[in-house]
Coordinates of C-alpha atoms in Angstrom, one line a residue:
X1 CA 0.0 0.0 0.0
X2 CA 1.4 3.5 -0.7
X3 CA 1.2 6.2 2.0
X4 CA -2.2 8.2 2.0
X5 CA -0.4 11.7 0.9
X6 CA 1.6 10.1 -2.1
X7 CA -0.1 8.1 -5.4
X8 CA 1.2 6.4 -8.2
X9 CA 1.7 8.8 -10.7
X10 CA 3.8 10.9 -7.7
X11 CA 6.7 8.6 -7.5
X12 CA 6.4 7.8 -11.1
X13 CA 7.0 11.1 -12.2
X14 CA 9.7 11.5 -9.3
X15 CA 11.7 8.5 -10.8
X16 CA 11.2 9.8 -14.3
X17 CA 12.8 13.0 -13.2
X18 CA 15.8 10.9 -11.3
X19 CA 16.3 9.2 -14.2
X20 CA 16.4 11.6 -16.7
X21 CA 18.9 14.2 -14.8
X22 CA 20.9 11.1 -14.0
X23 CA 21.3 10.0 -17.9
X24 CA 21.3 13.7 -19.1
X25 CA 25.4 14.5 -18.6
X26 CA 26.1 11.1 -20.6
X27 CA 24.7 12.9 -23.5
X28 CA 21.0 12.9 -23.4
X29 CA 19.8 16.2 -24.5
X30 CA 16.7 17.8 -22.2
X31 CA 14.6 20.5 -24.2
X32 CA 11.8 21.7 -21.7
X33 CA 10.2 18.5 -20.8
X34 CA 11.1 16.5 -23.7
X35 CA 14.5 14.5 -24.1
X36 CA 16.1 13.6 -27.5
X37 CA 17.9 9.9 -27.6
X38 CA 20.8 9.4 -29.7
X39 CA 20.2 7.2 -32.7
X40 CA 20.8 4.1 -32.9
X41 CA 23.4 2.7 -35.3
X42 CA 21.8 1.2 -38.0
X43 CA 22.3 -2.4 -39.2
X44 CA 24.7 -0.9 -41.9
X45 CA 27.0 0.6 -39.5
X46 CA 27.3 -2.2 -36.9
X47 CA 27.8 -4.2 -39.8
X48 CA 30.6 -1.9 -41.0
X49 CA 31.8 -1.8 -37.1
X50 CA 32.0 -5.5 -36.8
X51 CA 33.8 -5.8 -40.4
X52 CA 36.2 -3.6 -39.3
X53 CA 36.8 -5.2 -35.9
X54 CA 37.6 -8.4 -37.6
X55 CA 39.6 -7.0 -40.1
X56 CA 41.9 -5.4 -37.3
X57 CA 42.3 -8.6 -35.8
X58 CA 43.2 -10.5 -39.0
X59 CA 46.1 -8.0 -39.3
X60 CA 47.0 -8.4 -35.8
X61 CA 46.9 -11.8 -36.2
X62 CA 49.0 -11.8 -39.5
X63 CA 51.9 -9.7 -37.8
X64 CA 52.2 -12.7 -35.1
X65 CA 52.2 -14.9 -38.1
X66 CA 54.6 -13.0 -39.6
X67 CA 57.0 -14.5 -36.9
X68 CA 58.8 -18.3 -37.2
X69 CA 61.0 -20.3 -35.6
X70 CA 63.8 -18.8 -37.4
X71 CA 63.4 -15.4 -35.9
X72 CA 64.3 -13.9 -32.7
X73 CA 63.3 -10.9 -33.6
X74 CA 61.8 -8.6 -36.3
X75 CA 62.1 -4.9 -37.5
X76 CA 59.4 -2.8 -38.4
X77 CA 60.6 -3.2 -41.8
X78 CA 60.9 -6.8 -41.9
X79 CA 56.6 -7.5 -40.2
X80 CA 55.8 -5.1 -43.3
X81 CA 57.7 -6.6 -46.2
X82 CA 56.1 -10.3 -44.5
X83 CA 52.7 -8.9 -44.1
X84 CA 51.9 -6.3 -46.7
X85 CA 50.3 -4.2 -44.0
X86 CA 51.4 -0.5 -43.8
X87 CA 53.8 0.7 -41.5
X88 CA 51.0 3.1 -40.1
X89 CA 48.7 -0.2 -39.0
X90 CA 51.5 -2.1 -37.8
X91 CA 52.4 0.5 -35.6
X92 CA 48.8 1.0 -34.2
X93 CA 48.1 -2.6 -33.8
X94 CA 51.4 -3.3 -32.0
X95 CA 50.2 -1.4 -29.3
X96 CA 47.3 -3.9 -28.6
X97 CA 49.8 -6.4 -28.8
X98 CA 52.0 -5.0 -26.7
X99 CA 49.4 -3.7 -23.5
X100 CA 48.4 -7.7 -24.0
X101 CA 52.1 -9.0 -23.8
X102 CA 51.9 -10.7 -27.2
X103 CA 54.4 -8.5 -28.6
X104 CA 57.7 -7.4 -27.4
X105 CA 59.8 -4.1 -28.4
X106 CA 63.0 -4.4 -27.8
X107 CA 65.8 -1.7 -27.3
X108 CA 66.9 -1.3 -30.3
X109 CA 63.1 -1.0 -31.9
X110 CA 62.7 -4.1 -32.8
X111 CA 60.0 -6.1 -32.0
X112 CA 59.5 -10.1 -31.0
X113 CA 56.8 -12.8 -29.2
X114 CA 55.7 -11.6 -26.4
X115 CA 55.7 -13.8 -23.2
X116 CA 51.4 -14.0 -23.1
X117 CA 51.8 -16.5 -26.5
X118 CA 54.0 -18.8 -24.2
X119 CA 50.9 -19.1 -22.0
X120 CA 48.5 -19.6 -24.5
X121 CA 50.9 -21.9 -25.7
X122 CA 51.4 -24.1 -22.4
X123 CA 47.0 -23.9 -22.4
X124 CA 46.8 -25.4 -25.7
X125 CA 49.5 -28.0 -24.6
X126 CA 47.7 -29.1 -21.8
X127 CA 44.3 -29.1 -23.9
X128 CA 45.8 -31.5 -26.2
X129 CA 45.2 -35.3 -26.8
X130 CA 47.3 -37.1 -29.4
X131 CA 45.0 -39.3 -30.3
X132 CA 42.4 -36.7 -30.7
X133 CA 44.7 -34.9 -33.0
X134 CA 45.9 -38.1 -34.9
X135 CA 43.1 -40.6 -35.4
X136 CA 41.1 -38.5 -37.5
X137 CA 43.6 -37.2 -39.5
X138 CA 44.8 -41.2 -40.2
X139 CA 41.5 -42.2 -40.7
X140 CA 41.4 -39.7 -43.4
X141 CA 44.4 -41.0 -45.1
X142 CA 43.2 -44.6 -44.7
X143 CA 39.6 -43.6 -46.8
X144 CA 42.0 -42.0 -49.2
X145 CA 44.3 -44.7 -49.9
X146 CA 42.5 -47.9 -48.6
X147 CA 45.6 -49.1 -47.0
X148 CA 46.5 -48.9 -43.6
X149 CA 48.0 -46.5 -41.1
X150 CA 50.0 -46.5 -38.2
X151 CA 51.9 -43.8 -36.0
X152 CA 54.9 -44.9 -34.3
X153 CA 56.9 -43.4 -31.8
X154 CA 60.7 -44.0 -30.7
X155 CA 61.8 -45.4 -27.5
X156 CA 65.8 -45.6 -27.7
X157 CA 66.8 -48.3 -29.9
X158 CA 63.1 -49.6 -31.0
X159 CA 59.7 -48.1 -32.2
X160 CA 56.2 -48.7 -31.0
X161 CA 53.0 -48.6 -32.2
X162 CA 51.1 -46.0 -30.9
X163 CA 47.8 -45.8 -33.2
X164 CA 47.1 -47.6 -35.9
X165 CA 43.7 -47.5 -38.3
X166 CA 43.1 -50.6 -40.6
X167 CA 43.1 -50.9 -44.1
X168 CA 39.5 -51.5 -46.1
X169 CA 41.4 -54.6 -48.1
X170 CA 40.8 -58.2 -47.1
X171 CA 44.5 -58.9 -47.2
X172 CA 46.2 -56.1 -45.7
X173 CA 49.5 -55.6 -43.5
X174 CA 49.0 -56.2 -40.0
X175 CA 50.3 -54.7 -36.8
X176 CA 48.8 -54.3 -33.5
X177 CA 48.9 -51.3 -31.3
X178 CA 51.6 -51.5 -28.7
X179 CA 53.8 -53.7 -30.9
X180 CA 57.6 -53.4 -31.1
X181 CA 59.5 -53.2 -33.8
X182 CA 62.9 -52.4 -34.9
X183 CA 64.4 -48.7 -35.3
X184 CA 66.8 -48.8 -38.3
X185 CA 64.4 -50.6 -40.5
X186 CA 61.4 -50.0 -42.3
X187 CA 59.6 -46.6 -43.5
X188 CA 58.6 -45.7 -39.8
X189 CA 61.9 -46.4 -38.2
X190 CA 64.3 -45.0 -40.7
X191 CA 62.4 -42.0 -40.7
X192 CA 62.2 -41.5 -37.0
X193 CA 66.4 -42.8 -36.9
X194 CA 66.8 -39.7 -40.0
X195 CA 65.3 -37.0 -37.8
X196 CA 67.2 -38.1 -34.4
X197 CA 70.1 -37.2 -36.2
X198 CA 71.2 -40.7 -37.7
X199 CA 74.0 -39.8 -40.2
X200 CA 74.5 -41.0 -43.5
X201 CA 72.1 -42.6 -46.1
X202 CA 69.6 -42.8 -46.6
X203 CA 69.0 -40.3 -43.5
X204 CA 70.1 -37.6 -45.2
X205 CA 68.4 -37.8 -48.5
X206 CA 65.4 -38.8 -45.5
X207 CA 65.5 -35.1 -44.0
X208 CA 65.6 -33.6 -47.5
X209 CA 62.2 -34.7 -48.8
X210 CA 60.6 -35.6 -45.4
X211 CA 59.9 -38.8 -46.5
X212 CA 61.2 -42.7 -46.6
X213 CA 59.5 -45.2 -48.7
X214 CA 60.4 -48.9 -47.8
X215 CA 59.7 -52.2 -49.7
X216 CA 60.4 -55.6 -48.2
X217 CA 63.0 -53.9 -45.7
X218 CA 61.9 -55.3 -43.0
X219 CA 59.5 -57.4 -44.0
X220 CA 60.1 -58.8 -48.1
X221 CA 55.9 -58.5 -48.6
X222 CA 55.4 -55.5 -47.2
X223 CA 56.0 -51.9 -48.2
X224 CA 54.8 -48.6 -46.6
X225 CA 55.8 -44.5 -47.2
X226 CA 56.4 -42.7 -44.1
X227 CA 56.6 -39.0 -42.8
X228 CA 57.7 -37.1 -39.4
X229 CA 55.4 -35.6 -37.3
X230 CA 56.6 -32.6 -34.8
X231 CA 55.6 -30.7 -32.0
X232 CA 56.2 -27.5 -30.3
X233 CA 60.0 -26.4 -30.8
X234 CA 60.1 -28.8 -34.1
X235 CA 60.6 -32.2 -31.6
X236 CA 60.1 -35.5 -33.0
X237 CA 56.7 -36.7 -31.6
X238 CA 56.5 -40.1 -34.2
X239 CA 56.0 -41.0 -37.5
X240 CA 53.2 -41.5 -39.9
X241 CA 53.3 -44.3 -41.9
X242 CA 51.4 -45.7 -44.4
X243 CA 51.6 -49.6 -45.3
X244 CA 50.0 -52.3 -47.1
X245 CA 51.4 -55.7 -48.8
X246 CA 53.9 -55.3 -51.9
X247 CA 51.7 -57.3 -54.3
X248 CA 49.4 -53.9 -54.2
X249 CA 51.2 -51.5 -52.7
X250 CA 53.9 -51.2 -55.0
X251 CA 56.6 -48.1 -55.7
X252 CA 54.5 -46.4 -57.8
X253 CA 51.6 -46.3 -55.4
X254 CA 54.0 -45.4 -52.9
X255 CA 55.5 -42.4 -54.6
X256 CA 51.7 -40.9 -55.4
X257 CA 50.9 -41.2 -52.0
X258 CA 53.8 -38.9 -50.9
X259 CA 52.0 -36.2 -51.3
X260 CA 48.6 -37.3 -49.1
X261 CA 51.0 -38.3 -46.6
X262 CA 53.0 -35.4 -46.0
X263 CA 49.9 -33.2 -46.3
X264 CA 48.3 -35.7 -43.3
X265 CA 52.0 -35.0 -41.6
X266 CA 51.5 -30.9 -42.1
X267 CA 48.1 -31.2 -40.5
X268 CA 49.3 -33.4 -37.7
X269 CA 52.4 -30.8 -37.2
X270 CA 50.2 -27.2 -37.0
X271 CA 47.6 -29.1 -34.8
X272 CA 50.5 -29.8 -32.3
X273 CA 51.0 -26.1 -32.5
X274 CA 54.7 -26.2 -34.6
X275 CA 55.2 -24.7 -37.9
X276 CA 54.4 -27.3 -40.8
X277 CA 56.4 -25.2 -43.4
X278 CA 59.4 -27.8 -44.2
X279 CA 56.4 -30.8 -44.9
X280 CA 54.5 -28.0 -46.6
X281 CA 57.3 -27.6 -49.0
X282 CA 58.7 -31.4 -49.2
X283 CA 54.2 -31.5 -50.2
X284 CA 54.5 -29.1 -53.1
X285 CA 58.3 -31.4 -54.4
X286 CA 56.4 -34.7 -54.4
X287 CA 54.6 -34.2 -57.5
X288 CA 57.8 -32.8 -59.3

């Protein structure tokens, strides 16, 4: 019940008046009783805001891409030539990235990684499962080449089978996960012995195109094509390897499926969060 000396339309019109003098110094204009709103942006113009916010976050995004492994640091110069952007909007979009510690200037003006992507970094690490990473990228090479596909890992002088997805064939090349096998022979060992540093051949001509494909080397009906994946600060995490028995898989199947199964190897690599730019290229020299 409201007090007998005040009604409705008293405290009504009080609140109304509290309201309006309290919104009037953000900018709502009063003229006599009436008060003019600002006007909303139209559907055009938030569209237009929301373009451009994206856009500014694609270039942002492109000058931290415009970073590898190679690089401690970068000039000015150097992000501009790598990114096309103007000088002018790297500039202004360094500062985000530097109030959010993704971007460090150095001394001398020159700019690299801030410590924040080193965080993000360690959160995606933790976030990650393998075998949610791998199996659907095998199982995609598998469709592709109806043979079969294992990922094997080193463990000093021997490699294990971590994953493995079966080919569609009847007669197909068997392994079981968690089997062990030798290191320095077959597809998968030699080309996870070429990129622990093994020297000679054919480890080196291994680490050139990325790739090793076997026929009876370990086993004389059996012949597989294999590829390195790696993880952060390019490690060694296993290799791909494709496989099937030498009465189908033969060296020409082989060398048309080096490029499937370094692209698989690429996609493994950037999901692991390292650059995939050596597999991207050993991709594109398969065909030729």
């Amino acid at each position: 019940m409201l007090p007998s000396s005040v009604n409705g339309n008293d405290i009504l019109l009080d609140r109304t008046i509290q309201w309006r003098d309290r919104v009037t110094p953000l900018g709502l204009l009063r003229t006599g009783t009436a008060m003019d709103l600002p006007s909303r942006p139209t559907d055009a113009e938030n569209r237009r805001a929301s373009a451009e916010g994206v856009a500014a976050l694609d270039r942002a995004i492109a000058i931290l891409d415009a970073f590898t492994t190679a690089d401690r640091s970068l000039s000015l110069a150097e992000i501009a030539a790598r990114t096309g952007l103007y000088k002018s909007t790297i500039l202004r979009l360094a500062n985000s990235l530097l109030r959010g510690r993704l971007l460090e200037r150095l001394d001398d003006g020159r700019y690299r990684v801030g410590p924040a992507t080193f965080r993000l970094g360690a959160l995606y690490q933790r976030s990650v499962v393998a075998i949610d990473i791998l199996l659907p990228i095998m199982r995609d090479l598998s469709e592709r080449s109806w043979e079969s596909v294992a990922f094997y890992v080193r463990s000093g002088d021997v490699r294990t089978c971590l994953y493995r997805v079966e080919s569609k064939h009847a007669i197909r090349y068997t392994i079981r996960e968690g089997d062990v096998l030798p290191l320095l022979v077959g597809s998968g060992g030699r080309v996870l012995a070429a990129f622990s540093g093994q020297q000679g051949e054919p480890y080196e001509t291994i680490r050139k195109t990325c790739t090793c494909l076997a026929i009876g080397d370990r086993d004389p009906d059996t012949a597989g094509v294999s590829a390195p994946v790696f993880g952060p600060g390019h490690a060694l995490l296993g290799a791909l390897t494709l496989a099937g028995p030498s009465t189908r898989v033969d060296a020409a199947f082989l060398q048309r499926m080096r490029r499937p199964l370094l692209e698989a190897a690429a996609r493994a690599t950037r999901a692991f969060g390292e650059d995939a730019s050596m597999l991207d290229q050993a991709s594109l020299a398969a065909d030729a």
